[in-house]
Amino acid sequence: MGIGKETKDIFKNTGLHFRTGVSYMLPVLLIGGFFGSIAVLGKTSDAEIWKLFKIIGDIGLKYFVPVMAAYVAFSITDTPGIAPGFIIGILAQETDSGGYLGALVGGILVGYFTFLALKVKVPEMLESSWGMLAPVFSTLLVSILIFFFIGPPIAHLMKTISTYLQSIGNGGNASMGAIMGFFGGIDYGGPFSKTQSTFATAVTNLKLYTPLGIAGAIITVPPLGLCLATILNPKLYTKTEKNYAKSSWIYAVVAGFTEIAIPLAAGDIIRCTIATICGCMITGTLAGYFSLELYTPVLGIPQWFFYNKPLVYLCILIPGILTTALVVNFLKKISKRNIEEMEKEEKD
Amino acid sequence: MKISLITACLAGVAHSKMAAVAIKKEALLRGIEIDVEEQGGHKIPVRLTQEQINASDLVIIAKAVSISGKERLAGKKILDVTVSFALRNPKTVLDQAIELINKK
């Protein structure tokens, strides 16, 4: 494989690298979030142990950024990417060079340049130590890029977004919720939903937690709505779909994944998507209107502990889920699918 | 015929599990022996040993994130699919796998 093709592969798979980074980042956040919320319980006490919990919480909630950058680089170029990734990630975070987004871009770049540097043919004398030296050069190059050229515009953009989001108030939050709900409901955890949730995670870096609250609230609407729909009117669904719904709604509650809806929606994508968009927009709008804030990007049951208003969260889920279920059943009713034929096909 | 399956998703809670179950079910229907490893969120509850991998005709990788332990797979035939594809189309995945095994 030529360098050109491999380069193309790396950038074509940006999504894969990003998800790998997030996958390694989540445990860090979870530990940080867990200790952070324990520390809140012991606020009034003076004991040293609560201070320790607070410190661990702060570490977790701060250093998830470099961990993400490191493992984005790891995904691109394997182990040599980890060290430069950490350093670039910390650089982006500590020096006001774009925070989370800067670290993400930095992680991709440093991974790629380390990969390139390792490809360079060096004199035999250097060959054995090149594995150690290559990351040094890629770090040098990317740190300059991030610090002087890429970081400042990203930081500026984030600041603009931050000032804007702080100024829009409840009505503005509600319309932001509607827009995020639209993107969250449109492709079941695909590129649009991920853009929306990446944005929400990125602005937590600016101490803005409402977008993440919105993103967190709409996640479980599509799967739970579609599962509920199969129970409300079983006649409209095939046996496989009903069984799947019965066994998978619990995954949606425990782990909080939109993607669980995919098998239910796959047979009938247009009608289901219209329904999930409606449901997500309603939940999103309400979440924005009530300024629901989520302090840590976690999914599923752990979410309940990090909302500022857990009760509001549960209350706004219900209209979204109900809307999804009712709309999808209504659409399926006015234009019937041939259930018998589909069941026959499944048996074959 | 023997196949190893490695699934990997973001948190290792839902997707990797569901894809593994779907493919395992389909493989058992066809009488194919299958060993499964699920990854994600650092969790590798069952790790395939080198012997298991060596003994299999093919390794199916269903991933949404980069998998760890790639060095174990050196020299094996590999079928690389996304985890959500595997989840929805276990039949197609196994068809492709069998085709790949039979192709010398």
Short mmCIF file of C-alpha atoms in Angstrom, two decimals:
data_model
loop_
_atom_site.label_atom_id
_atom_site.label_comp_id
_atom_site.label_asym_id
_atom_site.label_seq_id
_atom_site.Cartn_x
_atom_site.Cartn_y
_atom_site.Cartn_z
CA MET A 1 0.00 0.00 0.00
CA GLY A 2 1.29 3.42 -0.94
CA ILE A 3 1.44 6.34 1.46
CA GLY A 4 -1.28 8.14 -0.49
CA LYS A 5 -3.75 5.33 -0.07
CA GLU A 6 -2.97 4.86 3.60
CA THR A 7 -3.42 8.58 4.18
CA LYS A 8 -6.79 8.38 2.50
CA ASP A 9 -7.71 5.42 4.69
CA ILE A 10 -6.78 7.27 7.85
CA PHE A 11 -8.89 10.30 7.05
CA LYS A 12 -11.76 8.28 5.68
CA ASN A 13 -11.87 6.51 9.05
CA THR A 14 -11.82 9.70 11.13
CA GLY A 15 -15.10 8.60 12.69
CA LEU A 16 -13.58 5.29 13.78
CA HIS A 17 -10.58 7.01 15.36
CA PHE A 18 -12.80 9.52 17.11
CA ARG A 19 -15.02 6.76 18.50
CA THR A 20 -11.98 4.84 19.73
CA GLY A 21 -10.81 7.96 21.58
CA VAL A 22 -14.24 8.39 23.13
CA SER A 23 -14.35 4.72 24.07
CA TYR A 24 -11.19 5.09 26.16
CA MET A 25 -12.31 8.48 27.45
CA LEU A 26 -15.63 7.28 28.91
CA PRO A 27 -14.18 5.31 31.85
CA VAL A 28 -12.12 8.35 32.86
CA LEU A 29 -15.21 10.53 32.85
CA LEU A 30 -17.19 7.93 34.70
CA ILE A 31 -14.62 7.67 37.50
CA GLY A 32 -14.33 11.44 37.68
CA GLY A 33 -18.09 11.94 37.64
CA PHE A 34 -18.64 9.28 40.29
CA PHE A 35 -16.13 10.72 42.73
CA GLY A 36 -17.25 14.25 41.94
CA SER A 37 -20.83 13.46 42.90
CA ILE A 38 -19.81 11.62 46.08
CA ALA A 39 -17.84 14.70 47.06
CA VAL A 40 -20.99 16.81 46.70
CA LEU A 41 -22.70 14.59 49.28
CA GLY A 42 -20.05 15.39 51.85
CA LYS A 43 -19.93 19.10 51.17
CA THR A 44 -20.75 20.12 54.71
CA SER A 45 -18.21 17.82 56.33
CA ASP A 46 -14.62 18.87 56.87
CA ALA A 47 -13.09 15.41 56.77
CA GLU A 48 -10.08 14.95 54.53
CA ILE A 49 -11.66 12.06 52.66
CA TRP A 50 -14.22 14.33 50.97
CA LYS A 51 -11.44 16.59 49.77
CA LEU A 52 -9.74 13.56 48.29
CA PHE A 53 -12.94 12.60 46.48
CA LYS A 54 -13.29 16.13 45.19
CA ILE A 55 -9.72 16.09 43.87
CA ILE A 56 -10.21 12.76 42.12
CA GLY A 57 -13.45 14.03 40.63
CA ASP A 58 -11.73 17.15 39.31
CA ILE A 59 -8.89 15.11 37.83
CA GLY A 60 -11.27 12.78 36.01
CA LEU A 61 -13.46 15.57 34.70
CA LYS A 62 -10.44 17.53 33.51
CA TYR A 63 -8.08 14.96 32.05
CA PHE A 64 -10.59 13.05 29.95
CA VAL A 65 -9.59 15.49 27.20
CA PRO A 66 -5.95 14.38 26.83
CA VAL A 67 -6.95 10.72 27.22
CA MET A 68 -9.30 11.18 24.29
CA ALA A 69 -6.58 12.84 22.20
CA ALA A 70 -4.07 10.11 23.09
CA TYR A 71 -6.34 7.30 22.03
CA VAL A 72 -7.43 9.03 18.85
CA ALA A 73 -3.73 9.03 17.96
CA PHE A 74 -3.43 5.44 19.19
CA SER A 75 -6.22 4.40 16.86
CA ILE A 76 -4.39 5.95 13.92
CA THR A 77 -0.86 4.77 14.47
CA ASP A 78 -0.99 2.28 17.36
CA THR A 79 1.21 2.61 20.46
CA PRO A 80 3.66 5.29 19.18
CA GLY A 81 0.71 7.71 19.04
CA ILE A 82 -0.17 7.54 22.73
CA ALA A 83 2.58 9.71 24.21
CA PRO A 84 2.38 12.56 21.66
CA GLY A 85 -1.41 12.37 21.86
CA PHE A 86 -1.37 12.95 25.62
CA ILE A 87 1.00 15.85 25.30
CA ILE A 88 -0.94 17.56 22.52
CA GLY A 89 -4.19 16.97 24.38
CA ILE A 90 -2.87 18.59 27.55
CA LEU A 91 -1.39 21.42 25.49
CA ALA A 92 -4.71 22.15 23.81
CA GLN A 93 -6.47 22.15 27.15
CA GLU A 94 -4.02 24.05 29.34
CA THR A 95 -3.04 26.80 26.95
CA ASP A 96 -6.45 27.89 25.78
CA SER A 97 -5.81 26.34 22.38
CA GLY A 98 -9.26 25.09 21.63
CA GLY A 99 -10.01 22.77 24.57
CA TYR A 100 -11.87 19.61 23.67
CA LEU A 101 -12.18 20.34 19.96
CA GLY A 102 -8.57 21.48 19.74
CA ALA A 103 -7.49 18.26 21.43
CA LEU A 104 -9.55 16.22 19.00
CA VAL A 105 -8.01 17.92 15.95
CA GLY A 106 -4.58 17.71 17.60
CA GLY A 107 -4.99 14.02 18.32
CA ILE A 108 -5.84 13.28 14.70
CA LEU A 109 -2.97 15.38 13.39
CA VAL A 110 -0.35 14.05 15.78
CA GLY A 111 -1.46 10.49 15.07
CA TYR A 112 -1.13 11.08 11.36
CA PHE A 113 2.25 12.82 11.54
CA THR A 114 3.65 10.15 13.83
CA PHE A 115 2.48 7.60 11.31
CA LEU A 116 4.22 9.54 8.53
CA ALA A 117 7.40 10.05 10.55
CA LEU A 118 7.65 6.33 11.21
CA LYS A 119 7.51 5.75 7.45
CA VAL A 120 10.57 7.89 6.80
CA LYS A 121 13.62 5.93 5.69
CA VAL A 122 16.45 6.83 8.07
CA PRO A 123 20.14 5.90 7.98
CA GLU A 124 20.86 2.51 9.44
CA MET A 125 22.64 4.05 12.35
CA LEU A 126 19.45 5.77 13.51
CA GLU A 127 17.06 3.00 12.67
CA SER A 128 16.87 1.39 16.08
CA SER A 129 16.21 4.64 17.89
CA TRP A 130 13.87 6.10 15.27
CA GLY A 131 10.86 4.55 16.99
CA MET A 132 11.64 6.79 19.96
CA LEU A 133 12.54 9.86 17.93
CA ALA A 134 9.68 9.92 15.42
CA PRO A 135 7.04 10.87 18.02
CA VAL A 136 9.32 13.69 19.18
CA PHE A 137 9.32 15.27 15.74
CA SER A 138 5.60 14.81 15.20
CA THR A 139 4.93 16.37 18.61
CA LEU A 140 7.15 19.31 17.74
CA LEU A 141 5.38 19.93 14.47
CA VAL A 142 1.83 19.49 15.70
CA SER A 143 2.37 21.47 18.90
CA ILE A 144 3.44 24.44 16.78
CA LEU A 145 0.45 23.96 14.48
CA ILE A 146 -2.01 23.72 17.37
CA PHE A 147 -0.54 26.51 19.47
CA PHE A 148 -0.15 29.13 16.76
CA PHE A 149 -2.48 28.26 13.91
CA ILE A 150 -5.29 25.85 14.75
CA GLY A 151 -5.91 26.46 18.44
CA PRO A 152 -6.61 30.21 18.46
CA PRO A 153 -9.42 30.18 15.86
CA ILE A 154 -11.06 27.20 17.57
CA ALA A 155 -10.74 28.89 20.96
CA HIS A 156 -12.24 32.05 19.48
CA LEU A 157 -15.11 30.10 17.96
CA MET A 158 -15.80 28.36 21.27
CA LYS A 159 -15.79 31.69 23.09
CA THR A 160 -18.27 33.14 20.60
CA ILE A 161 -20.54 30.13 20.95
CA SER A 162 -20.26 30.32 24.70
CA THR A 163 -21.21 34.00 24.94
CA TYR A 164 -24.03 33.43 22.51
CA LEU A 165 -25.41 30.38 24.33
CA GLN A 166 -25.27 32.14 27.66
CA SER A 167 -27.25 35.05 26.29
CA ILE A 168 -30.16 33.22 24.65
CA GLY A 169 -32.13 32.31 27.79
CA ASN A 170 -34.92 29.78 28.08
CA GLY A 171 -36.66 30.49 24.78
CA GLY A 172 -33.37 30.21 22.92
CA ASN A 173 -32.51 27.03 24.78
CA ALA A 174 -35.83 25.58 23.74
CA SER A 175 -35.19 26.25 20.07
CA MET A 176 -31.69 24.85 20.42
CA GLY A 177 -33.31 21.77 21.97
CA ALA A 178 -35.63 21.46 18.99
CA ILE A 179 -32.73 21.64 16.54
CA MET A 180 -30.66 19.14 18.52
CA GLY A 181 -33.70 16.89 18.76
CA PHE A 182 -34.08 17.01 15.00
CA PHE A 183 -30.48 15.88 14.49
CA GLY A 184 -30.65 13.36 17.31
CA GLY A 185 -33.77 11.72 15.91
CA ILE A 186 -32.78 11.67 12.28
CA ASP A 187 -30.25 8.86 12.02
CA TYR A 188 -30.21 6.68 15.16
CA GLY A 189 -26.73 7.46 16.40
CA GLY A 190 -25.25 8.04 12.95
CA PRO A 191 -23.16 11.02 11.82
CA PHE A 192 -25.85 13.65 12.50
CA SER A 193 -26.53 12.46 16.03
CA LYS A 194 -22.83 12.21 16.73
CA THR A 195 -22.23 15.77 15.50
CA GLN A 196 -24.91 16.92 17.87
CA SER A 197 -23.51 15.01 20.85
CA THR A 198 -19.91 16.01 20.07
CA PHE A 199 -20.99 19.63 20.11
CA ALA A 200 -22.73 19.09 23.45
CA THR A 201 -19.67 17.40 24.99
CA ALA A 202 -17.37 20.09 23.62
CA VAL A 203 -19.25 22.96 25.28
CA THR A 204 -19.13 21.33 28.74
CA ASN A 205 -15.54 22.50 28.58
CA LEU A 206 -16.94 26.05 28.71
CA LYS A 207 -19.08 25.26 31.75
CA LEU A 208 -22.20 25.11 29.60
CA TYR A 209 -24.20 22.06 30.56
CA THR A 210 -27.62 22.61 29.00
CA PRO A 211 -26.70 21.25 25.52
CA LEU A 212 -25.46 18.05 27.13
CA GLY A 213 -28.65 17.85 29.16
CA ILE A 214 -30.63 18.09 25.93
CA ALA A 215 -28.44 15.53 24.16
CA GLY A 216 -28.69 13.15 27.11
CA ALA A 217 -32.45 13.47 27.31
CA ILE A 218 -33.16 12.69 23.67
CA ILE A 219 -30.88 9.65 23.46
CA THR A 220 -33.33 7.10 24.77
CA VAL A 221 -36.41 8.55 23.08
CA PRO A 222 -36.16 6.67 19.73
CA PRO A 223 -35.56 3.15 21.10
CA LEU A 224 -38.06 3.41 23.95
CA GLY A 225 -40.63 5.07 21.70
CA LEU A 226 -40.37 2.39 19.05
CA CYS A 227 -40.41 -0.40 21.63
CA LEU A 228 -43.48 1.09 23.26
CA ALA A 229 -45.15 1.30 19.86
CA THR A 230 -44.92 -2.48 19.42
CA ILE A 231 -46.75 -2.95 22.72
CA LEU A 232 -49.44 -0.34 22.02
CA ASN A 233 -50.44 -1.96 18.76
CA PRO A 234 -48.84 -5.39 18.29
CA LYS A 235 -50.81 -6.03 15.11
CA LEU A 236 -48.61 -3.65 13.16
CA TYR A 237 -45.39 -5.53 13.85
CA THR A 238 -43.79 -8.81 12.90
CA LYS A 239 -42.95 -11.43 15.46
CA THR A 240 -39.21 -10.77 15.25
CA GLU A 241 -39.74 -7.06 15.81
CA LYS A 242 -41.96 -7.69 18.82
CA ASN A 243 -39.47 -10.12 20.36
CA TYR A 244 -36.61 -7.73 19.72
CA ALA A 245 -38.51 -4.86 21.34
CA LYS A 246 -39.33 -7.00 24.36
CA SER A 247 -35.73 -7.98 24.97
CA SER A 248 -33.97 -4.76 24.07
CA TRP A 249 -35.80 -1.88 25.77
CA ILE A 250 -33.93 -2.70 28.95
CA TYR A 251 -30.64 -2.12 27.13
CA ALA A 252 -31.88 1.34 26.19
CA VAL A 253 -32.67 2.17 29.81
CA VAL A 254 -29.51 0.71 31.32
CA ALA A 255 -26.95 1.67 28.72
CA GLY A 256 -28.66 4.53 26.90
CA PHE A 257 -27.99 3.88 23.23
CA THR A 258 -29.99 5.33 20.38
CA GLU A 259 -28.65 2.63 18.08
CA ILE A 260 -30.81 0.04 19.78
CA ALA A 261 -33.67 1.41 17.68
CA ILE A 262 -31.94 0.43 14.42
CA PRO A 263 -33.31 -3.11 14.00
CA LEU A 264 -36.81 -1.83 14.73
CA ALA A 265 -36.51 1.01 12.28
CA ALA A 266 -34.58 -0.84 9.58
CA GLY A 267 -37.63 -2.48 8.01
CA ASP A 268 -39.49 0.78 7.71
CA ILE A 269 -37.02 3.60 7.89
CA ILE A 270 -39.06 6.58 6.65
CA ARG A 271 -42.08 6.20 8.91
CA CYS A 272 -39.94 5.42 11.94
CA THR A 273 -37.64 8.35 11.33
CA ILE A 274 -40.51 10.83 11.04
CA ALA A 275 -41.78 9.54 14.37
CA THR A 276 -38.42 9.64 16.16
CA ILE A 277 -37.76 13.17 14.89
CA CYS A 278 -41.10 14.33 16.31
CA GLY A 279 -40.44 12.63 19.64
CA CYS A 280 -36.86 13.87 19.95
CA MET A 281 -37.83 17.43 19.06
CA ILE A 282 -40.47 17.49 21.77
CA THR A 283 -38.13 16.11 24.44
CA GLY A 284 -35.32 18.38 23.21
CA THR A 285 -37.49 21.48 23.29
CA LEU A 286 -38.73 20.72 26.79
CA ALA A 287 -35.21 19.94 28.02
CA GLY A 288 -34.03 23.29 26.68
CA TYR A 289 -36.99 25.15 28.09
CA PHE A 290 -36.46 23.77 31.59
CA SER A 291 -32.67 24.28 31.31
CA LEU A 292 -31.95 20.66 32.04
CA GLU A 293 -28.24 20.38 32.73
CA LEU A 294 -26.10 17.26 32.62
CA TYR A 295 -22.63 17.61 34.12
CA THR A 296 -20.97 14.52 32.71
CA PRO A 297 -21.31 12.91 29.30
CA VAL A 298 -22.43 9.51 30.52
CA LEU A 299 -25.23 7.33 29.24
CA GLY A 300 -28.03 5.26 30.70
CA ILE A 301 -28.60 4.82 34.41
CA PRO A 302 -25.50 6.78 35.49
CA GLN A 303 -27.12 9.84 33.89
CA TRP A 304 -29.73 9.97 36.62
CA PHE A 305 -27.11 10.98 39.15
CA PHE A 306 -25.64 13.82 37.13
CA TYR A 307 -28.73 15.78 36.11
CA ASN A 308 -29.47 19.00 37.92
CA LYS A 309 -33.18 18.12 37.76
CA PRO A 310 -33.62 14.33 37.54
CA LEU A 311 -37.38 14.58 37.96
CA VAL A 312 -37.71 16.99 35.08
CA TYR A 313 -35.64 14.57 33.03
CA LEU A 314 -38.09 11.73 33.67
CA CYS A 315 -41.10 13.96 33.05
CA ILE A 316 -39.90 15.25 29.69
CA LEU A 317 -38.96 11.77 28.50
CA ILE A 318 -42.56 10.61 28.68
CA PRO A 319 -44.11 13.01 26.13
CA GLY A 320 -41.24 12.35 23.72
CA ILE A 321 -41.55 8.58 23.98
CA LEU A 322 -45.34 8.70 23.72
CA THR A 323 -45.21 10.97 20.69
CA THR A 324 -42.75 8.67 18.94
CA ALA A 325 -44.91 5.62 19.63
CA LEU A 326 -48.18 7.25 18.63
CA VAL A 327 -46.83 8.88 15.48
CA VAL A 328 -45.16 5.70 14.24
CA ASN A 329 -48.27 3.63 14.86
CA PHE A 330 -50.44 6.23 13.18
CA LEU A 331 -48.20 6.29 10.11
CA LYS A 332 -48.07 2.51 9.98
CA LYS A 333 -51.84 2.33 10.27
CA ILE A 334 -52.65 4.65 7.38
CA SER A 335 -50.27 2.81 5.07
CA LYS A 336 -50.20 -0.82 6.04
CA ARG A 337 -47.20 -3.05 5.67
CA ASN A 338 -47.86 -6.63 4.77
CA ILE A 339 -47.05 -8.28 8.09
CA GLU A 340 -47.93 -11.81 7.04
CA GLU A 341 -45.64 -11.71 4.08
CA MET A 342 -42.79 -10.29 6.16
CA GLU A 343 -43.20 -13.00 8.77
CA LYS A 344 -43.14 -15.61 6.05
CA GLU A 345 -39.91 -14.16 4.70
CA GLU A 346 -38.34 -14.23 8.13
CA LYS A 347 -39.09 -17.91 8.48
CA ASP A 348 -37.33 -18.81 5.24
CA MET B 1 -15.34 -25.02 10.07
CA LYS B 2 -14.30 -22.72 12.89
CA ILE B 3 -14.61 -18.97 13.17
CA SER B 4 -13.38 -16.43 15.72
CA LEU B 5 -15.45 -13.32 16.23
CA ILE B 6 -14.26 -10.07 17.79
CA THR B 7 -16.83 -7.35 18.37
CA ALA B 8 -15.99 -3.87 19.63
CA CYS B 9 -18.20 -0.87 20.33
CA LEU B 10 -18.00 2.45 22.12
CA ALA B 11 -18.84 1.40 25.65
CA GLY B 12 -18.87 -2.36 25.28
CA VAL B 13 -22.31 -2.56 26.83
CA ALA B 14 -24.93 -2.85 24.14
CA HIS B 15 -23.72 -3.05 20.59
CA SER B 16 -20.84 -5.47 20.88
CA LYS B 17 -23.04 -7.78 22.92
CA MET B 18 -25.98 -7.62 20.53
CA ALA B 19 -23.84 -8.17 17.42
CA ALA B 20 -22.10 -11.09 19.12
CA VAL B 21 -25.40 -12.70 20.01
CA ALA B 22 -26.80 -12.20 16.50
CA ILE B 23 -23.80 -13.74 14.76
CA LYS B 24 -23.38 -16.52 17.25
CA LYS B 25 -27.00 -17.54 16.81
CA GLU B 26 -26.68 -17.59 13.04
CA ALA B 27 -23.42 -19.55 13.20
CA LEU B 28 -24.89 -22.19 15.50
CA LEU B 29 -27.83 -22.57 13.11
CA ARG B 30 -25.37 -23.40 10.37
CA GLY B 31 -23.31 -25.70 12.55
CA ILE B 32 -20.23 -23.50 12.55
CA GLU B 33 -18.06 -23.50 15.64
CA ILE B 34 -17.55 -19.97 16.90
CA ASP B 35 -15.49 -18.26 19.63
CA VAL B 36 -16.47 -14.76 20.67
CA GLU B 37 -14.59 -11.86 22.21
CA GLU B 38 -16.33 -8.58 23.06
CA GLN B 39 -14.39 -5.36 23.47
CA GLY B 40 -15.13 -1.76 24.27
CA GLY B 41 -14.78 0.62 27.20
CA HIS B 42 -11.61 -1.28 28.16
CA LYS B 43 -13.63 -4.34 28.95
CA ILE B 44 -12.47 -7.67 27.58
CA PRO B 45 -14.35 -10.24 29.64
CA VAL B 46 -13.39 -13.20 27.49
CA ARG B 47 -10.13 -12.88 25.66
CA LEU B 48 -9.49 -15.20 22.75
CA THR B 49 -6.27 -17.10 23.23
CA GLN B 50 -3.65 -17.43 20.54
CA GLU B 51 -4.54 -21.12 20.21
CA GLN B 52 -8.19 -20.37 19.60
CA ILE B 53 -7.31 -17.86 16.93
CA ASN B 54 -4.78 -20.16 15.30
CA ALA B 55 -7.33 -22.96 15.17
CA SER B 56 -9.98 -20.88 13.40
CA ASP B 57 -10.32 -20.59 9.63
CA LEU B 58 -11.27 -16.94 9.73
CA VAL B 59 -11.57 -14.02 12.12
CA ILE B 60 -14.63 -11.79 11.85
CA ILE B 61 -14.10 -8.31 13.26
CA ALA B 62 -17.28 -6.32 13.85
CA LYS B 63 -16.15 -2.96 15.12
CA ALA B 64 -17.21 0.61 15.76
CA VAL B 65 -13.88 1.44 17.44
CA SER B 66 -10.34 0.21 16.83
CA ILE B 67 -9.82 -3.18 18.41
CA SER B 68 -7.00 -3.96 20.80
CA GLY B 69 -4.74 -6.97 20.46
CA LYS B 70 -4.37 -6.84 16.70
CA GLU B 71 -0.99 -8.57 16.89
CA ARG B 72 -2.74 -11.84 17.72
CA LEU B 73 -4.34 -11.88 14.30
CA ALA B 74 -1.18 -11.78 12.20
CA GLY B 75 -1.49 -13.95 9.11
CA LYS B 76 -5.16 -14.82 9.59
CA LYS B 77 -7.93 -14.30 7.08
CA ILE B 78 -9.96 -11.35 8.35
CA LEU B 79 -13.47 -10.19 7.54
CA ASP B 80 -13.87 -6.59 8.65
CA VAL B 81 -17.41 -5.20 9.08
CA THR B 82 -19.02 -2.48 11.17
CA VAL B 83 -20.77 -3.56 14.32
CA SER B 84 -24.14 -2.13 13.30
CA PHE B 85 -23.97 -3.95 9.96
CA ALA B 86 -23.23 -7.22 11.75
CA LEU B 87 -26.10 -6.60 14.11
CA ARG B 88 -28.59 -6.10 11.30
CA ASN B 89 -27.31 -8.62 8.75
CA PRO B 90 -25.77 -11.62 10.52
CA LYS B 91 -26.71 -13.80 7.53
CA THR B 92 -24.85 -11.65 5.02
CA VAL B 93 -21.81 -11.50 7.29
CA LEU B 94 -21.63 -15.28 7.58
CA ASP B 95 -22.21 -15.72 3.84
CA GLN B 96 -19.26 -13.43 3.20
CA ALA B 97 -17.20 -15.26 5.79
CA ILE B 98 -17.83 -18.65 4.22
CA GLU B 99 -17.08 -17.29 0.78
CA LEU B 100 -13.79 -15.90 2.05
CA ILE B 101 -12.83 -19.19 3.68
CA ASN B 102 -13.53 -21.18 0.54
CA LYS B 103 -11.56 -18.76 -1.63
CA LYS B 104 -8.02 -20.08 -1.64
#
